[in-house]
mmCIF file of C-alpha atoms and ligand atoms in Angstrom:
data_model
loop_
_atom_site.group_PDB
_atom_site.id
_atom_site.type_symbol
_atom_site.label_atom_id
_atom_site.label_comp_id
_atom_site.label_asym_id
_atom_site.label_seq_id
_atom_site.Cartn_x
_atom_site.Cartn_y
_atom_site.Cartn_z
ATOM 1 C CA UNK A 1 122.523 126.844 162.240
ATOM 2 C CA UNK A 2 125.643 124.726 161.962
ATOM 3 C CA UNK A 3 125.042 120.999 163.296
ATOM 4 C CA UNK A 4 125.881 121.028 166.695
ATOM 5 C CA UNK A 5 125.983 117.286 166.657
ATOM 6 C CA UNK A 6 129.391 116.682 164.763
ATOM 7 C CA UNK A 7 131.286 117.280 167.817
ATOM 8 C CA UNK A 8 129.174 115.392 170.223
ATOM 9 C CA UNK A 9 129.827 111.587 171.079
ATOM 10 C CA UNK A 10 128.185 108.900 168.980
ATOM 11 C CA UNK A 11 126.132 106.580 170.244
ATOM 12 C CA UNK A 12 128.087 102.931 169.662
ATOM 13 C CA UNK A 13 125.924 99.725 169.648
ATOM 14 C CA UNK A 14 126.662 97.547 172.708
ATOM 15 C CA UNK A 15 126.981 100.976 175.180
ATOM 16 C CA UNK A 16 124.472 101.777 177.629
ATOM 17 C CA UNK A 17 123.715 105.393 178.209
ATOM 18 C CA UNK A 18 121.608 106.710 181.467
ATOM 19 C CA UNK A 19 120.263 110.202 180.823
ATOM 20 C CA UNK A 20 119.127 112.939 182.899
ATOM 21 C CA UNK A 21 115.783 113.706 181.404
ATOM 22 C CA UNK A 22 114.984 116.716 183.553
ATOM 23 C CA UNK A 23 111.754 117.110 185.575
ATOM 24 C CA UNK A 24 108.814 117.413 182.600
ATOM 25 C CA UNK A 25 109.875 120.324 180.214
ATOM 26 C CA UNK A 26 111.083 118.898 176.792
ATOM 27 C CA UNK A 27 112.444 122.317 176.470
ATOM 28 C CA UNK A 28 114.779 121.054 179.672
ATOM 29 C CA UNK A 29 116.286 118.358 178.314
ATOM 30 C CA UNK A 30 120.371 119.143 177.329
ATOM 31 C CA UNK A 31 121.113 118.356 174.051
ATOM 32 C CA UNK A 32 123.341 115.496 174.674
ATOM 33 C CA UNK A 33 119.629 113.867 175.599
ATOM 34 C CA UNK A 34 117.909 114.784 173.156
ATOM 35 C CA UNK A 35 121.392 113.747 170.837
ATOM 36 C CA UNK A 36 120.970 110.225 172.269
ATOM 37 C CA UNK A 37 117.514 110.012 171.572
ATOM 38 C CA UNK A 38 118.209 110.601 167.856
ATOM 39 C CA UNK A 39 120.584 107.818 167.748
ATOM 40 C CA UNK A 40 118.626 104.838 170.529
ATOM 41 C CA UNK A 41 117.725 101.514 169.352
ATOM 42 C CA UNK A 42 115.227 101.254 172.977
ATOM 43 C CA UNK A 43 114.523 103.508 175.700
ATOM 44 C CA UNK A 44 114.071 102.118 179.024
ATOM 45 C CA UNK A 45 112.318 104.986 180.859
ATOM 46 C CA UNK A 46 110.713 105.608 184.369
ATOM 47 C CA UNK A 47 107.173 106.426 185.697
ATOM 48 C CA UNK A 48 108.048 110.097 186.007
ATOM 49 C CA UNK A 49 109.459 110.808 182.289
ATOM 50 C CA UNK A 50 107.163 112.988 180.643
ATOM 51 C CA UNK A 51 105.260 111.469 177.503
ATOM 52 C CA UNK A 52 106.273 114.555 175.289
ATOM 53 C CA UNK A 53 110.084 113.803 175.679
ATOM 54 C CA UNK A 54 109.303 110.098 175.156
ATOM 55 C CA UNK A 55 107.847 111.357 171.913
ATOM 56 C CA UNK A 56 111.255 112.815 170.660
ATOM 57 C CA UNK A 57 112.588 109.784 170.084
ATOM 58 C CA UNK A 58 113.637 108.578 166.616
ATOM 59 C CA UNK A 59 110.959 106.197 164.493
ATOM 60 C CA UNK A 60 113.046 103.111 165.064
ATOM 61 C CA UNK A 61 113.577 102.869 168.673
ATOM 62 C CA UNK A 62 111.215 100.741 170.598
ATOM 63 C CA UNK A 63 110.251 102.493 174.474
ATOM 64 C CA UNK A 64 110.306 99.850 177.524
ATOM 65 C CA UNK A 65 108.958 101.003 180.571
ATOM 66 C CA UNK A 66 110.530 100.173 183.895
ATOM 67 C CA UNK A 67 108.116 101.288 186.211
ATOM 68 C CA UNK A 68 105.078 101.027 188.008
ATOM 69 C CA UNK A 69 102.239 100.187 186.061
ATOM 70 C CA UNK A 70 98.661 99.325 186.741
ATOM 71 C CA UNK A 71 98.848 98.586 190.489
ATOM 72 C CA UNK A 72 101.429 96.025 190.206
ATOM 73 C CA UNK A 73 104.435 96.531 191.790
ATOM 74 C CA UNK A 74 107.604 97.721 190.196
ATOM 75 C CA UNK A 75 109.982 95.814 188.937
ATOM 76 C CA UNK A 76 113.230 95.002 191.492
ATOM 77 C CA UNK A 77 116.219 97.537 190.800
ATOM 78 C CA UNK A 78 118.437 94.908 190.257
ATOM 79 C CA UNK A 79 116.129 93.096 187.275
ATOM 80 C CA UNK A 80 115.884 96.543 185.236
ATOM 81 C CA UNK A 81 119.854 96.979 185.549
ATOM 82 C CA UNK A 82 120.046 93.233 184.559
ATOM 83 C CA UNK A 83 117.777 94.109 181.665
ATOM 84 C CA UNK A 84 119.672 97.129 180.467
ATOM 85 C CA UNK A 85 122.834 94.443 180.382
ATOM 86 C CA UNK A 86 120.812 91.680 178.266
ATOM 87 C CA UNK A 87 119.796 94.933 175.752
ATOM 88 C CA UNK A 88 123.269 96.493 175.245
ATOM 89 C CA UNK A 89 124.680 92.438 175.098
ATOM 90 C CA UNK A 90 122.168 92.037 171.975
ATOM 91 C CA UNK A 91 124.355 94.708 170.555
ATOM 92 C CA UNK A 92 121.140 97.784 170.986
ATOM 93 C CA UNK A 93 122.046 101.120 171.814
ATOM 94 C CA UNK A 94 120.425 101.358 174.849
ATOM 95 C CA UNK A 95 118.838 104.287 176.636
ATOM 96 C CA UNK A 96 118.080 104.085 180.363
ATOM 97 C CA UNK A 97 116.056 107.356 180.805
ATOM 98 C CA UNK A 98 114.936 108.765 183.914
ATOM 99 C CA UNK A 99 113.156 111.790 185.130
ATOM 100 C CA UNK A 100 115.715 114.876 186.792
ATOM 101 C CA UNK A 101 119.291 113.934 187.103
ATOM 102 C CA UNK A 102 120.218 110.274 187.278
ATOM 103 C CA UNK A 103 122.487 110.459 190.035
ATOM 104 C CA UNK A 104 120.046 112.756 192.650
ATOM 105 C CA UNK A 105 118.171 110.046 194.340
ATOM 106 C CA UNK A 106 117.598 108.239 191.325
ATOM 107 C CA UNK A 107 119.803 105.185 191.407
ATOM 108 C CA UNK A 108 122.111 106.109 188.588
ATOM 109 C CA UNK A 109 124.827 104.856 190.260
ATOM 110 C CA UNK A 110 123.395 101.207 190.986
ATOM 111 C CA UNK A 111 122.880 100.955 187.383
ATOM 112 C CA UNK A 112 126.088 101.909 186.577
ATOM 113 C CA UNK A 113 127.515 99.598 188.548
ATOM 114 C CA UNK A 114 125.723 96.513 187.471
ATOM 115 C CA UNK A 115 127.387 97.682 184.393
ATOM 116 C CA UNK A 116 130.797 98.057 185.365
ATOM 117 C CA UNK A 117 130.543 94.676 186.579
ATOM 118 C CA UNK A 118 129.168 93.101 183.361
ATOM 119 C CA UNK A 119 131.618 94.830 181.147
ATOM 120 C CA UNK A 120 129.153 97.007 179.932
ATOM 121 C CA UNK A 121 130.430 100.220 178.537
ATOM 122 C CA UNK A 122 128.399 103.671 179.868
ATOM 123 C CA UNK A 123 128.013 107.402 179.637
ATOM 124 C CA UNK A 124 126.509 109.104 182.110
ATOM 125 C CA UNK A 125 124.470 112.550 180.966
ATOM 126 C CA UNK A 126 123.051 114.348 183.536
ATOM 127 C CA UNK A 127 119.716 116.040 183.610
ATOM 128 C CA UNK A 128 118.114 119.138 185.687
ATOM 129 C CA UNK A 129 117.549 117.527 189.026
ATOM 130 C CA UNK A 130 113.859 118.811 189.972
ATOM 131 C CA UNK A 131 115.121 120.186 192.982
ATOM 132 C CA UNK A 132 116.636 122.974 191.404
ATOM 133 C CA UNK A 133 114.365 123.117 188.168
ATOM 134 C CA UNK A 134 111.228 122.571 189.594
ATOM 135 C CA UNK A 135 111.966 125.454 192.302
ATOM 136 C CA UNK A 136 113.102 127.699 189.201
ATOM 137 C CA UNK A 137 109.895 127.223 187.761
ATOM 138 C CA UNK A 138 107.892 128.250 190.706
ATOM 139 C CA UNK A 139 110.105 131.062 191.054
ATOM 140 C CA UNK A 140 111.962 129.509 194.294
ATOM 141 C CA UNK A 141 115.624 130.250 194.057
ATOM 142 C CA UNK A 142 117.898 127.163 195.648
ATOM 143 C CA UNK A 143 120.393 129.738 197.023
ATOM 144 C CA UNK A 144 119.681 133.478 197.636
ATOM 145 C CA UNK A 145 122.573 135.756 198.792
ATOM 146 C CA UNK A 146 120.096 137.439 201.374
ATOM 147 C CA UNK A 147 118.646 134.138 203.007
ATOM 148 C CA UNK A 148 120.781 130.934 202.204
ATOM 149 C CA UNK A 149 125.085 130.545 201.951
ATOM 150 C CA UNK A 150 123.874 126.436 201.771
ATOM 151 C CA UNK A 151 121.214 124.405 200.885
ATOM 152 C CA UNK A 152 120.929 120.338 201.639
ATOM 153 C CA UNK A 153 118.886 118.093 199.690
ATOM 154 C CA UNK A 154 117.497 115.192 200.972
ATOM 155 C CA UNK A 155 114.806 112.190 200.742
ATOM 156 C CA UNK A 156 111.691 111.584 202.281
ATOM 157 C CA UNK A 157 112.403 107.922 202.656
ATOM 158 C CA UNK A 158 114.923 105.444 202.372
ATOM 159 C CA UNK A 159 115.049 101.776 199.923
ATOM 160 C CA UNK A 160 112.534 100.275 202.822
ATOM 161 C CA UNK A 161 110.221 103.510 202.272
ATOM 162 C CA UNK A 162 110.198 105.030 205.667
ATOM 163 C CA UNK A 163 111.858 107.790 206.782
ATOM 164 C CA UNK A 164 115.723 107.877 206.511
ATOM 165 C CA UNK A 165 116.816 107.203 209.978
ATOM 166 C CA UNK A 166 120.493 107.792 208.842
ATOM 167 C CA UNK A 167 119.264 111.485 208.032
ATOM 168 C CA UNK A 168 120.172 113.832 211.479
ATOM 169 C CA UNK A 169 117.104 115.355 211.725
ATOM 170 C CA UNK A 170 118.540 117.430 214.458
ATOM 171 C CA UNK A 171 121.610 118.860 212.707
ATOM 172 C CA UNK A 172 119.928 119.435 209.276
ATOM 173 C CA UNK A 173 117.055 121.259 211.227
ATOM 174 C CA UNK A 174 119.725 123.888 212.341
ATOM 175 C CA UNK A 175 122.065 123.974 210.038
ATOM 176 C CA UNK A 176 120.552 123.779 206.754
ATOM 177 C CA UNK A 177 118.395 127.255 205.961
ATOM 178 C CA UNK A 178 117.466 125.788 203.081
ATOM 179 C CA UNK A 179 115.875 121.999 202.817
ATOM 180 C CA UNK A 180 114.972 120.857 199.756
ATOM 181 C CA UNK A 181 112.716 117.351 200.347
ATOM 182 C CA UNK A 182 112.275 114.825 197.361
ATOM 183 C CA UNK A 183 110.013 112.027 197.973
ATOM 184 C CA UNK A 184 108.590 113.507 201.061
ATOM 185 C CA UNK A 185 104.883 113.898 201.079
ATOM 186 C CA UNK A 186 103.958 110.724 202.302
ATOM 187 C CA UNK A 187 105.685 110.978 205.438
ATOM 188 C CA UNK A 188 105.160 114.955 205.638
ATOM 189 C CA UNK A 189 103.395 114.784 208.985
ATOM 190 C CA UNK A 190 106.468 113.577 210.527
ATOM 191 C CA UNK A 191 109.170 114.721 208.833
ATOM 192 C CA UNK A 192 108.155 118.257 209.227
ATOM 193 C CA UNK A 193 107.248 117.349 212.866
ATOM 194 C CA UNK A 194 111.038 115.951 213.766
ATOM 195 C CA UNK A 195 112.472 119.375 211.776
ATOM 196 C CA UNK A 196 110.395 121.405 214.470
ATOM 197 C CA UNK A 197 111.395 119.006 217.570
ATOM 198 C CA UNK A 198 114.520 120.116 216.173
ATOM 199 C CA UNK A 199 114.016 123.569 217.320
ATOM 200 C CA UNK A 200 112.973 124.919 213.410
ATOM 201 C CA UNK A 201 110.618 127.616 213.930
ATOM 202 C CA UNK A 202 106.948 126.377 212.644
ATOM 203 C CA UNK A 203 106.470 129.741 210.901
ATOM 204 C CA UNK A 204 109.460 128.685 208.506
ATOM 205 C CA UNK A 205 108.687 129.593 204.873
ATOM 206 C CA UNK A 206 107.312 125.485 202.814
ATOM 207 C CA UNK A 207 106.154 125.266 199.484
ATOM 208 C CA UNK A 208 104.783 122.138 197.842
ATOM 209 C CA UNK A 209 105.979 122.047 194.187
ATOM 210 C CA UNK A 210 103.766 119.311 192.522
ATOM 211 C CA UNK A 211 104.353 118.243 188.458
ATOM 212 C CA UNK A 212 106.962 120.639 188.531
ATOM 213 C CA UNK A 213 107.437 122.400 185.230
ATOM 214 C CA UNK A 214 104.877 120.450 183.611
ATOM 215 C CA UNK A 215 101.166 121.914 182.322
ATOM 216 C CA UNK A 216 99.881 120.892 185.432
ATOM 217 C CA UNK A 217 102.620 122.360 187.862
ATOM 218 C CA UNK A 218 100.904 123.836 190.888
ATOM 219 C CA UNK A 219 102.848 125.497 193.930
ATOM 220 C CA UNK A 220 101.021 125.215 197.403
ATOM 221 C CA UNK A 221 102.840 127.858 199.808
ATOM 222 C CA UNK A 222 102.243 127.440 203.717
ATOM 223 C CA UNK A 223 104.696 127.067 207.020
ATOM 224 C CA UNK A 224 106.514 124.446 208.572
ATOM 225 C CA UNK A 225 103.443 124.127 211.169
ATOM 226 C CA UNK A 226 100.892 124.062 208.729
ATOM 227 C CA UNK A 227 102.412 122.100 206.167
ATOM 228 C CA UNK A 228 101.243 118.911 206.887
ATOM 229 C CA UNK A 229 97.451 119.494 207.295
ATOM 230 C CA UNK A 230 97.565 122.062 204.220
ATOM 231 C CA UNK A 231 98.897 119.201 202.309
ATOM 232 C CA UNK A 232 95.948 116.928 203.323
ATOM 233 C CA UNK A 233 93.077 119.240 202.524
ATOM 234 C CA UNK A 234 94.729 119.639 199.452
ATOM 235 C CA UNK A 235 93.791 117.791 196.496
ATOM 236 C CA UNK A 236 97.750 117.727 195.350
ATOM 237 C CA UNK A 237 99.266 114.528 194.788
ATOM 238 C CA UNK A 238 102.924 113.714 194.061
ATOM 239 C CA UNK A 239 105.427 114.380 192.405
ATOM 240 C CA UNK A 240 106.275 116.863 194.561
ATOM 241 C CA UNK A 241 109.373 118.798 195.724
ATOM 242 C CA UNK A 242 109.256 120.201 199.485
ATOM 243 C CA UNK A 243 111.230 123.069 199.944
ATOM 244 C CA UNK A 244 111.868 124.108 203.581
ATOM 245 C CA UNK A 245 113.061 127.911 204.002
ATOM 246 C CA UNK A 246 113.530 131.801 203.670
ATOM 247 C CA UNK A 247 113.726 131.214 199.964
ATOM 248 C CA UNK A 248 110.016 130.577 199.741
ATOM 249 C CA UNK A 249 109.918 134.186 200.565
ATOM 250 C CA UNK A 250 110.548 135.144 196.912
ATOM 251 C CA UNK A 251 108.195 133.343 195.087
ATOM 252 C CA UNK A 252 105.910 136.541 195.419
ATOM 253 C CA UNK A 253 108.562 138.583 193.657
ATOM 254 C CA UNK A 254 110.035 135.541 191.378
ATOM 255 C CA UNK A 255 106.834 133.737 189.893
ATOM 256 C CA UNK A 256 107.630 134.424 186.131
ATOM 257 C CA UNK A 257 104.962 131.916 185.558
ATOM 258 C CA UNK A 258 102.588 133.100 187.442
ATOM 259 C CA UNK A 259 103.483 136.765 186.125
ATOM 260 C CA UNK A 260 102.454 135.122 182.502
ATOM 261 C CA UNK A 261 98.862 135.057 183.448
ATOM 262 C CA UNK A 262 99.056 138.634 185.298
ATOM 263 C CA UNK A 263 100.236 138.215 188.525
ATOM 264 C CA UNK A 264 102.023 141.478 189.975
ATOM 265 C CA UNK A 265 105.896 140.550 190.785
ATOM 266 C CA UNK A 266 106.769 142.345 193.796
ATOM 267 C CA UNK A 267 110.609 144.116 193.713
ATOM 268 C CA UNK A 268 111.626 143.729 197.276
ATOM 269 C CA UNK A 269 109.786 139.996 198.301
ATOM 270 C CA UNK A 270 112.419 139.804 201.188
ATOM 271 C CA UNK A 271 111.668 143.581 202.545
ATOM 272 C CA UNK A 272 115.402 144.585 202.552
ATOM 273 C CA UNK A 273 115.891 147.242 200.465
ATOM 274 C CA UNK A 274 113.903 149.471 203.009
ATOM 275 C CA UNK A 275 116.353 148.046 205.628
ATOM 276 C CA UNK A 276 119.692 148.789 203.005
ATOM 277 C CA UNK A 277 117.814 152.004 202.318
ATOM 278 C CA UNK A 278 117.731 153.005 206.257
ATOM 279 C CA UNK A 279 121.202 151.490 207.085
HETATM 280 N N1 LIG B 1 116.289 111.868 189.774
HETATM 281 C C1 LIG B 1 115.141 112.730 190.033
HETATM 282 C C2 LIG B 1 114.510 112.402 191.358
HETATM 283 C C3 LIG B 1 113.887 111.032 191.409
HETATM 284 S S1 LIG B 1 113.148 110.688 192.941
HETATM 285 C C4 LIG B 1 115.577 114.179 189.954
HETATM 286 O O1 LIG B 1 116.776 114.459 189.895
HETATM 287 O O2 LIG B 1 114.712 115.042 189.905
HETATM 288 C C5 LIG B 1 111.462 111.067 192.614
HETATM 289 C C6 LIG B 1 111.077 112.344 193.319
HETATM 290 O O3 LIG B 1 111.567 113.450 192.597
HETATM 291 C C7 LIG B 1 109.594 112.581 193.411
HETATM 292 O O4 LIG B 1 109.026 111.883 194.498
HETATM 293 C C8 LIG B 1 109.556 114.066 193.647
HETATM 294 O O5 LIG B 1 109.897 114.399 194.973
HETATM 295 C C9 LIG B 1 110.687 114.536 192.738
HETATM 296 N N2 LIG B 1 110.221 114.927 191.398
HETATM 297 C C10 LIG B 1 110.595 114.420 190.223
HETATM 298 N N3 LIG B 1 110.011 115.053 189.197
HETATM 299 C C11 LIG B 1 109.220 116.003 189.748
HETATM 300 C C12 LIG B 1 108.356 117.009 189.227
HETATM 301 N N4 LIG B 1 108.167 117.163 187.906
HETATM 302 N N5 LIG B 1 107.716 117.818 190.097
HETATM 303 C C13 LIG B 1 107.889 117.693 191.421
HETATM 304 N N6 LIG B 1 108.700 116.767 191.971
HETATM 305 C C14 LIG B 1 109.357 115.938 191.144
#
């Protein structure tokens, strides 16, 4: 194999970089990630980067975590981006790693910006969101030409952790056929609850995806209406993508996971080829 790292950009002492580090699969990282990871003098990584990427780094880089640890709370946004200025002004390489893509709800941009205004020197490399992963790997296309033309993502709740009032409830309800929720299981109950004031049918297609493409990735599948109490009785706990829509629909033809350990993949999931057939 020739080394597909000559033409990629090398990592300069002083630069920060803030990588995408996918939702849990090493085997999703891109390259440029696992590239930078080769070259980092410290990591700073997030609660929800999986331990077997963090174990691709290089033998010299040191790992900082910038999370939530042991009950106490997490540190402010504004110290870690402060931090990740004080590493790359020691002259460090530094990595700022966090899980999916940076820039989908997780305050890539903030960082970037405290380093725009320190002078600080930045690549951004983005990462497979778990929106769009995570529903790959339960078999839950984003977009479907026979159910969706759009899809909206959104968040469960907002910087003061309840839910986004500057979200309209009412116009996603009816124009998005496809919702795709991060952060949303806390305030499930309600969310799903304003979606149907909205006039969104309560037999609309949900699936919980928890730990999304990691060993312990389980898919709950169950309705707008019953979503909330399903969720409950449950023993699932986040991280957990919501996905609201028609889409759901093809998990029982789509589960290439599930078909691993012998689960029958149905050819028609939607039921319109007998309709094509008779038209
Ligand atoms: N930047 C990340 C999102 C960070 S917000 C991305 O692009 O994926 C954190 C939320 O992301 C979690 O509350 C959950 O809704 C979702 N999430 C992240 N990783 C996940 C995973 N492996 N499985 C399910 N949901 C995940």
């Amino acid at each position: 194999m020739s080394d597909f790292t000559q033409h990629m950009a090398t990592f300069d002492k002083g630069w920060v970089w803030l990588v995408g580090a996918g939702p849990g699969d090493p085997g999703l990282l891109t390259l440029h990630a696992w590239h930078a990871m080769q070259q980092a003098d410290v990591i700073v990584y997030d609660a929800l980067v999986d331990e077997r990427i963090l174990n691709l780094k290089n033998d010299h880089c040191l790992l900082e975590y910038a999370g939530k640890r042991g009950g106490k709370p997490s540190p402010k946004q504004r110290d870690i981006s402060l931090r990740l200025v004080e590493l790359a002004n020691e002259g460090k390489r530094v990595l700022r790693l966090k899980g999916g893509d940076p820039f989908i709800f997780g305050r890539g941009g903030e960082e970037a910006l405290t380093l725009v205004e320190h002078n600080i020197p930045f690549r951004i490399v983005p990462g497979i969101s778990a929106g769009i992963g995570g529903l790959a790997y339960a078999g839950i296309p984003a977009t479907h030409r026979d159910t969706n033309q759009a899809v909206t993502f959104l968040t469960g709740h907002d910087a003061t952790g309840l839910v986004p009032d500057s979200i309209d409830w009412n116009a996603v309800a009816k124009a998005s056929p496809v919702i795709v929720m991060y952060m949303a299981t806390k305030h499930i109950e309600l969310i799903t609850q304003r979606l149907m004031d909205a006039g969104r049918n309560k037999s609309t297609p949900l699936a919980f995806v928890v730990d999304a493409t990691t060993k312990s990735q389980n898919v709950l599948e169950t309705t707008l209406g019953n979503a909330a109490a399903d969720y409950k009785a449950s023993d699932l706990k986040p991280p957990a993508i919501v996905v609201v829509g028609d889409v759901v629909r093809l998990r029982s033809g789509l589960d290439w996971l599930g078909a691993l350990s012998g689960r029958i993949l149905e050819v028609d999931p939607l039921g319109t080829r007998k309709q094509q057939d008779a038209g």
